[in-house]
GROMACS .gro file of C-alpha atoms in nm:
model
  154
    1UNK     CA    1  -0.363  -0.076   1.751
    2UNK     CA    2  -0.147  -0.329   1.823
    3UNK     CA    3  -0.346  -0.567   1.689
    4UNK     CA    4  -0.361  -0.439   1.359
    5UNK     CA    5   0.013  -0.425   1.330
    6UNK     CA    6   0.070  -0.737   1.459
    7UNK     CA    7  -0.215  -0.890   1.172
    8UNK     CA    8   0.016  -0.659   0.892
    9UNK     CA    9   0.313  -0.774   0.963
   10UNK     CA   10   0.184  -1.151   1.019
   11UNK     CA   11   0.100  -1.082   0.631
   12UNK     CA   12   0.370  -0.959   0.561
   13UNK     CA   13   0.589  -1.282   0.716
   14UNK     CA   14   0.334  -1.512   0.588
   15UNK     CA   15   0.382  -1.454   0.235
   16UNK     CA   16   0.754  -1.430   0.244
   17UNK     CA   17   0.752  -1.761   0.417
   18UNK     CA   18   0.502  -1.906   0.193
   19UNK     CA   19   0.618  -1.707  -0.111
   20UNK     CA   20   0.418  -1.889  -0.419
   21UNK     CA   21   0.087  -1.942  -0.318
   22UNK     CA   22   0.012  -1.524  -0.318
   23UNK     CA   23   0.236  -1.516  -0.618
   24UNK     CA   24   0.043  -1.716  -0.770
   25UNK     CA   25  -0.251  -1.508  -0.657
   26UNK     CA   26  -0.093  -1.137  -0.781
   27UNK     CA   27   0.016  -1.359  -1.133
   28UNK     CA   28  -0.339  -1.467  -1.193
   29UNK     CA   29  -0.515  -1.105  -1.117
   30UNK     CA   30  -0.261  -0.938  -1.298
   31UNK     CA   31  -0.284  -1.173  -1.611
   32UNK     CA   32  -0.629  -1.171  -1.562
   33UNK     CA   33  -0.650  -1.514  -1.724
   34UNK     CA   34  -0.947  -1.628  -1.459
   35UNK     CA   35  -1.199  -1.366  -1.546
   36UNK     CA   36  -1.464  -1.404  -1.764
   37UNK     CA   37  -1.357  -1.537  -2.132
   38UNK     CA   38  -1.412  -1.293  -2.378
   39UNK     CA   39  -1.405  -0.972  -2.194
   40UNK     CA   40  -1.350  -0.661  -2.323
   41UNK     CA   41  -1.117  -0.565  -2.055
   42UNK     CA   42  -0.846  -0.823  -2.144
   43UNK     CA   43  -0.599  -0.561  -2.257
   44UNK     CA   44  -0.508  -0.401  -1.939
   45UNK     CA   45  -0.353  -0.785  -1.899
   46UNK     CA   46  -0.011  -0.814  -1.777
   47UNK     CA   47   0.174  -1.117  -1.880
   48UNK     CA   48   0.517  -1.069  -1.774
   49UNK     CA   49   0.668  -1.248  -1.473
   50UNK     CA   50   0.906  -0.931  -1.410
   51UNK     CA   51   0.620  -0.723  -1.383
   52UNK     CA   52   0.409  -1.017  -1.133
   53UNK     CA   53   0.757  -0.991  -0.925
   54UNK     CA   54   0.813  -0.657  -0.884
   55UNK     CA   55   0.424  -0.619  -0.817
   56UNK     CA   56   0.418  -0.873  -0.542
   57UNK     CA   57   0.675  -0.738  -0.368
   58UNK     CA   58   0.547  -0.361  -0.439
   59UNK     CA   59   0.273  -0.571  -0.202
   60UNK     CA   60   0.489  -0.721   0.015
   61UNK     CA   61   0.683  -0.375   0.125
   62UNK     CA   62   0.340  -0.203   0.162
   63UNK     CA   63   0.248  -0.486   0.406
   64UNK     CA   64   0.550  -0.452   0.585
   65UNK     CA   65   0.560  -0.084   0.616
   66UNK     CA   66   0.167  -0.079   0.727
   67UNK     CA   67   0.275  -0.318   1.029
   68UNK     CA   68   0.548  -0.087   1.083
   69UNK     CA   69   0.393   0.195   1.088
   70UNK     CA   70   0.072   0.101   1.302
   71UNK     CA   71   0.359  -0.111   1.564
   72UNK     CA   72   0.503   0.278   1.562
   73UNK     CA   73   0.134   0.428   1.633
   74UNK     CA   74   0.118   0.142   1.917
   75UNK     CA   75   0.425   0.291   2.091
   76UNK     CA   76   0.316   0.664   2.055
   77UNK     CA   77   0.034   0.565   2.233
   78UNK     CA   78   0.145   0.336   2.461
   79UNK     CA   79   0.434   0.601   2.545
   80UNK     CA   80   0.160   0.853   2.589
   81UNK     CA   81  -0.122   0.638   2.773
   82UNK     CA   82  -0.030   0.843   3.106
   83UNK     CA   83   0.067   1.158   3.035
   84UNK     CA   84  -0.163   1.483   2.966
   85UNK     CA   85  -0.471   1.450   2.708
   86UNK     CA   86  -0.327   1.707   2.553
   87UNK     CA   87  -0.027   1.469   2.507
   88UNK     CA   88  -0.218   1.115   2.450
   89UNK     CA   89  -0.445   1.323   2.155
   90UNK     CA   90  -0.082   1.417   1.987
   91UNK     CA   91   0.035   1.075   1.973
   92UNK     CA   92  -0.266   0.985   1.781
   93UNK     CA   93  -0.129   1.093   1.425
   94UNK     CA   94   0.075   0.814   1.411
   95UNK     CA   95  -0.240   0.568   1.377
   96UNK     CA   96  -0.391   0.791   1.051
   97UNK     CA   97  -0.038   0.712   0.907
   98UNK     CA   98  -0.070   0.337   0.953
   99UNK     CA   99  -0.474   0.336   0.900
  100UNK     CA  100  -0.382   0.551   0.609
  101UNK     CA  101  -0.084   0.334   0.429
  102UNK     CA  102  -0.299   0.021   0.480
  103UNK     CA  103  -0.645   0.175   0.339
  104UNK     CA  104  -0.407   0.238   0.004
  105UNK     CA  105  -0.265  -0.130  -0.005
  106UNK     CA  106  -0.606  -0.257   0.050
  107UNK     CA  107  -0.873  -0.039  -0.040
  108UNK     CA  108  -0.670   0.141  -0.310
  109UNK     CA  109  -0.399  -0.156  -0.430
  110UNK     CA  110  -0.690  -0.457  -0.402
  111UNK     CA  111  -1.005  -0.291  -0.438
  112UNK     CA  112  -0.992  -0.070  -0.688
  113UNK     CA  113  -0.667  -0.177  -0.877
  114UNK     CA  114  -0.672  -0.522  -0.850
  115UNK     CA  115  -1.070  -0.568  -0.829
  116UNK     CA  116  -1.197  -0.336  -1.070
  117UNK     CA  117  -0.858  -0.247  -1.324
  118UNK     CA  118  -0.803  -0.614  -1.361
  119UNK     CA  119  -1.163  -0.734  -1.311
  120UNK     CA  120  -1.046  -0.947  -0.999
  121UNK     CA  121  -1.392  -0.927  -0.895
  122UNK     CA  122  -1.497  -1.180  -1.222
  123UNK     CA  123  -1.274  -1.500  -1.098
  124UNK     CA  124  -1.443  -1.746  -0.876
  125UNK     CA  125  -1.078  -1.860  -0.730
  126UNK     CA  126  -0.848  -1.544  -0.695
  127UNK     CA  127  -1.078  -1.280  -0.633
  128UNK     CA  128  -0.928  -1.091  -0.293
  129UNK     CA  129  -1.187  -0.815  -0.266
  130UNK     CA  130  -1.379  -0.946   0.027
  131UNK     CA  131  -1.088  -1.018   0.269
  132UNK     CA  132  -0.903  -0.635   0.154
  133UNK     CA  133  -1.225  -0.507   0.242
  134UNK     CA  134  -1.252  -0.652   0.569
  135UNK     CA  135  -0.926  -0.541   0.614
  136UNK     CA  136  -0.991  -0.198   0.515
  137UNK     CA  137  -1.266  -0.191   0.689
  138UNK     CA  138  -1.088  -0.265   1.050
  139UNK     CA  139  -0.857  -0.008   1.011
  140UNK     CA  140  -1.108   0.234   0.977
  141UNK     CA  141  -1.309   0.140   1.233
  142UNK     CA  142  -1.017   0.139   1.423
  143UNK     CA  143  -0.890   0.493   1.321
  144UNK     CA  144  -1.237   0.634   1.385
  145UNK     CA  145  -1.225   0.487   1.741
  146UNK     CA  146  -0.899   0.638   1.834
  147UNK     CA  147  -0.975   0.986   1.680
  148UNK     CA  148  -1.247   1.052   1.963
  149UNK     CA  149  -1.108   1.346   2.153
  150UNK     CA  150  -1.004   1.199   2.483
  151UNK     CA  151  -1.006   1.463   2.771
  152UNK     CA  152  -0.841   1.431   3.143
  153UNK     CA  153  -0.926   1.176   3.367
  154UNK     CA  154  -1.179   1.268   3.601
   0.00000   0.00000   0.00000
């Protein structure tokens, strides 16, 4: 769990720190000016630097509260790791809330938005679908893990 936090909010630093290159990034999906010439799809384009801003940092706050929210779940559980089973299990909601906010920046946000709205998945350079997935993917591995039932200790 803490893990996962630490990787959102490393993110999250990482592209305020180095602010342009995933601007860059969000300004090329949402344009869509890298994806296959001629497609039919070129009318869900957004061309308006406003718009690229207020997206990236739509991104940037969804990073941020991910890390926040799985550092939270880290605590809970952490807090809890002694106590009753009863106790530990109830401190477990707090991971579904990080899992959860980070499967809809990355499965929902890059996937299906970014990947398949603004055919992300057509450019050979800014195409972000494989690395949101393994992102996705983690955190659901991860919220599956923790979800097992855990009893007292013998």
């Amino acid at each position: 769990m803490g893990s996962a936090a630490l990787f959102a909010l490393l993110v999250t630093f990482n592209n305020l720190v180095d602010y342009p290159t995933n601007y860059t990034f969000v300004r090329h999906t949402l344009s869509m000016d890298t994806t296959f010439p001629g497609n039919q799809l070129m009318g869900r384009a957004i061309n308006s630097a406003m718009l690229w801003t207020i997206a990236y940092w739509l991104i940037i706050l969804a990073e941020a509260a991910t890390g926040l929210l799985l550092a939270l779940a880290t605590f809970h559980l952490a807090r809890a790791v002694r106590a009753s089973a009863a106790r530990f299990n109830a401190a477990k909601q707090f991971v579904a809330l990080g899992v959860g906010f980070g499967f809809l920046l990355w499965f929902t946000g890059f996937t299906v938005v970014g990947g398949e709205w603004f055919a992300m998945w057509q450019s050979k350079d800014w195409n972000g679908q494989a690395p949101a997935f393994r992102f996705y993917m983690t955190l659901l591995a991860i919220l599956i893990f923790v979800n097992q039932p855990d009893g007292e200790p013998a």
